[in-house]
Short mmCIF file of C-alpha atoms in Angstrom, two decimals:
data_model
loop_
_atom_site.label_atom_id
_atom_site.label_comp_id
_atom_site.label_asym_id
_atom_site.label_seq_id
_atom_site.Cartn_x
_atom_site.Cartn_y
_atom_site.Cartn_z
CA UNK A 264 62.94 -78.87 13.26
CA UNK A 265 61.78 -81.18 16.23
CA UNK A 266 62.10 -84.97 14.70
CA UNK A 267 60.35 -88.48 15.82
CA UNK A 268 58.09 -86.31 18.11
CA UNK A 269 55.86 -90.24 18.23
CA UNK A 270 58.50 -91.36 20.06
CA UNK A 271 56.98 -89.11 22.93
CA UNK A 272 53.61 -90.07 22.53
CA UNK A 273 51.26 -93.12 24.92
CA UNK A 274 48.11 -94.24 24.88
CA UNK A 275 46.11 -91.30 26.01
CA UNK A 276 48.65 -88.35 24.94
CA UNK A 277 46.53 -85.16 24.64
CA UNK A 278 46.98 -83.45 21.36
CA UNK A 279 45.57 -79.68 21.02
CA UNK A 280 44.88 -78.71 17.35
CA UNK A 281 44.04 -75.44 16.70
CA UNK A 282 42.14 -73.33 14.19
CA UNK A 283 41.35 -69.15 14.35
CA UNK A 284 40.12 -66.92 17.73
CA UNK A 285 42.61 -69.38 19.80
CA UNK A 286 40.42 -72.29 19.40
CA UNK A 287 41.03 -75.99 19.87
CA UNK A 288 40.03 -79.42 19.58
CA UNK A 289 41.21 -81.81 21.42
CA UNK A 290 42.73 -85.31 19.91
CA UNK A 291 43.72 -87.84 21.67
CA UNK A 292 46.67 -91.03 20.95
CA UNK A 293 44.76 -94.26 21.34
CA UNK A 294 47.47 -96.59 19.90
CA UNK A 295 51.22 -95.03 19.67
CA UNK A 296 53.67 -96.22 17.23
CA UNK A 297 55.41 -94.56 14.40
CA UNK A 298 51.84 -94.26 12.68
CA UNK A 299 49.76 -93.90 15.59
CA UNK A 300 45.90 -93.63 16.25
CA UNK A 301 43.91 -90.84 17.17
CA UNK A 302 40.67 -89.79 17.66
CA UNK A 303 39.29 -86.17 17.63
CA UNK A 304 36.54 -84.81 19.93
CA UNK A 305 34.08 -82.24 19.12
CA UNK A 306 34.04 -79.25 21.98
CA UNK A 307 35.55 -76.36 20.69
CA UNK A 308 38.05 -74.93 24.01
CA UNK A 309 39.65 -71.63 24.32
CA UNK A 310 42.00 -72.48 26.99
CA UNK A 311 44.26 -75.57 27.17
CA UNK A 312 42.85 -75.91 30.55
CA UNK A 313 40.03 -77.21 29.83
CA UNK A 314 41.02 -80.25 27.48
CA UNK A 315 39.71 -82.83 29.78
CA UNK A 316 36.08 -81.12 29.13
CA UNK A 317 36.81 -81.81 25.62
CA UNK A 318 37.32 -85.54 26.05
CA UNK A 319 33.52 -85.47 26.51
CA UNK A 320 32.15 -84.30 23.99
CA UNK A 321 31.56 -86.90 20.78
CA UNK A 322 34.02 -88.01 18.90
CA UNK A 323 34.69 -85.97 15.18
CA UNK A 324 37.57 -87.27 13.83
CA UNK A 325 39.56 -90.54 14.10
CA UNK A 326 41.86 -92.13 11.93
CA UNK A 327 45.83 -93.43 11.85
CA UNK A 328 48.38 -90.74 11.26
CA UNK A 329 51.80 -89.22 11.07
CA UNK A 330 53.52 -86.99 13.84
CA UNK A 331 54.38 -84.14 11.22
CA UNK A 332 51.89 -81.54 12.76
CA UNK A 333 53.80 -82.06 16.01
CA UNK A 334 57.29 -81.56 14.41
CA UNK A 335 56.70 -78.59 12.40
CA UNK A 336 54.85 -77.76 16.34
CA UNK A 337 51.57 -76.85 14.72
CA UNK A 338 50.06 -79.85 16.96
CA UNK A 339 50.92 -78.94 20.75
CA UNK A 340 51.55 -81.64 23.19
CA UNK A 341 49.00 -80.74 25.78
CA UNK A 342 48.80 -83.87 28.26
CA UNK A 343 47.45 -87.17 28.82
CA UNK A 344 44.43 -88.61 30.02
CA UNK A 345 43.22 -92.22 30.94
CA UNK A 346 42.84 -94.25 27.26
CA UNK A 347 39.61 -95.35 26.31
CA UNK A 348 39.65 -98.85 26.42
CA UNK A 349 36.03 -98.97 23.64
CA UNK A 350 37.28 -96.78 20.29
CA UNK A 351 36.37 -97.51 17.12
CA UNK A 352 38.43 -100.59 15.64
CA UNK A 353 37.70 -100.30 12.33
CA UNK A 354 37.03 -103.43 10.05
CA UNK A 355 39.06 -102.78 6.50
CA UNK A 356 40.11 -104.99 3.64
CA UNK A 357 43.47 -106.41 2.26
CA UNK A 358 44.76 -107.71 -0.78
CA UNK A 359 46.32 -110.83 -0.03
CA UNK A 360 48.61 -113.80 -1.94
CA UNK A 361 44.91 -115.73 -1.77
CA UNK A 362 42.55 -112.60 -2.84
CA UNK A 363 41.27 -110.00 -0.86
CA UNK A 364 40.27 -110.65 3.08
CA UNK A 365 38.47 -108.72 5.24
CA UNK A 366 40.68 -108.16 8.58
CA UNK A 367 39.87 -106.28 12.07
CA UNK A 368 41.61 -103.67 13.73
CA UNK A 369 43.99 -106.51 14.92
CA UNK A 370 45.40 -106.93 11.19
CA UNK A 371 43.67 -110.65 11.70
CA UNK A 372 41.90 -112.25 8.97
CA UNK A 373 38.14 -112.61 9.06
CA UNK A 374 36.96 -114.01 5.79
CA UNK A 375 37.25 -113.77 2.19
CA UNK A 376 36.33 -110.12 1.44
CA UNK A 377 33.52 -109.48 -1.32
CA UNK A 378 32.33 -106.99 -3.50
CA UNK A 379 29.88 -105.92 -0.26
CA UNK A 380 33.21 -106.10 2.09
CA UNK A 381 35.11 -103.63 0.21
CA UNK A 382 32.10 -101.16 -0.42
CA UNK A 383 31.12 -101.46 3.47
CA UNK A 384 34.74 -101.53 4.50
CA UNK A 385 36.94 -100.51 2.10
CA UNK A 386 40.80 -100.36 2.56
CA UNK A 387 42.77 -99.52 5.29
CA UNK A 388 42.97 -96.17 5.45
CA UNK A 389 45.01 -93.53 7.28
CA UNK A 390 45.35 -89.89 6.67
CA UNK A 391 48.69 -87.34 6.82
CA UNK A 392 48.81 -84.98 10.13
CA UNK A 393 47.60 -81.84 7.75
CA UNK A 394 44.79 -83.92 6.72
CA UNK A 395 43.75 -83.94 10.09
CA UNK A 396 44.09 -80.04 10.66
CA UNK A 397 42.94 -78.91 7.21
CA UNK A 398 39.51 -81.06 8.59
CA UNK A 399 39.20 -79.40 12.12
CA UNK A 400 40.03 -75.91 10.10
CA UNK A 401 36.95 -76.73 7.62
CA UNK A 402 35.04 -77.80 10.52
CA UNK A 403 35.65 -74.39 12.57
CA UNK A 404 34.56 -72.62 9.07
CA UNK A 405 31.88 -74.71 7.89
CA UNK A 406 30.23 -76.39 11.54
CA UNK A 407 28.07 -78.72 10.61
CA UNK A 408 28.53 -78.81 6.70
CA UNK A 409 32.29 -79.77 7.14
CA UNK A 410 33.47 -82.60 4.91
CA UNK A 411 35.62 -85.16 7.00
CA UNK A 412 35.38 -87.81 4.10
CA UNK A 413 37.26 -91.24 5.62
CA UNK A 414 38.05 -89.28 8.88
CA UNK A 415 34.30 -88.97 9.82
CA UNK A 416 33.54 -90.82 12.89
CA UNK A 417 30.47 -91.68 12.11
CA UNK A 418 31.55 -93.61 9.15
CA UNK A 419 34.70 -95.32 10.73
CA UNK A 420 31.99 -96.74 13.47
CA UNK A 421 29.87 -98.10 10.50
CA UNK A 422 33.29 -99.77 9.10
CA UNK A 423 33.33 -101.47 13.05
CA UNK A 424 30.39 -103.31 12.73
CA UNK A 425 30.52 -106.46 11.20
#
């Protein structure tokens, strides 16, 4: 077994994950690190040769997660493509020494989170690599009635707006 694949990923490494019939989605490292960031498009490709048509299409999935889908090689390495410099930078909350505060994307402090914060917000969240491909499997099944729950991108962009 393959180990610290991160260690090979940048900003704008191409990640294929793929479901039944040889389809993929495409995913795509926004902030590297040990955890890293990634965000998921939509476009369903049959050949790995079109993954910059996916980067296109909206954006499905997004969230922080683990390289474990690339070292058990379930996740394939599939390129890299100019970063988006405007992704979602979620807003979450922390539990402090002084209380709870609502930070940005930037781990800095905004305020003194409230009861609203932490409904709007909630905590920081990040999800394990299977999460990620058990989603785009229930996706390829379901289509539209797939349920992404803190993965959704439309409700990290809600948690970006302040």
């Amino acid at each position: 077994m393959k180990r610290a694949m991160w260690k090979k990923l940048k900003a704008g490494t191409l990640i294929a994950i793929s479901a039944p019939a040889d389809q993929y989605l495409i995913g795509q490292v926004l902030v590297p690190g040990i955890t890293f960031f990634m965000q998921v498009h939509s476009l369903w490709i049959s050949s790995l040769s079109d993954r910059h048509n996916a980067l296109e299409s909206p954006i499905l999935l997004f969230s922080e997660t683990t390289d474990g889908e690339l070292c058990r090689e379930t996740w394939i390495i599939c390129g890299d493509a100019p970063c988006p410099i405007n992704f979602y930078r979620p807003h979450h909350v922390v539990c402090s020494p002084d209380g709870l505060v609502l930070c940005d994307f930037d781990k800095k402090t905004i305020r003194k989170a409230d009861d609203g914060d932490l409904l709007q917000y909630g905590y920081k969240t990040s999800s394990s690599s299977p999460v990620f491909t058990e989603a785009v499997l229930n996706y390829f099944q379901s289509k539209s009635a797939a349920n992404f729950r803190h993965l959704d991108a439309k409700l990290v962009a809600k948690r970006c707006e302040l």
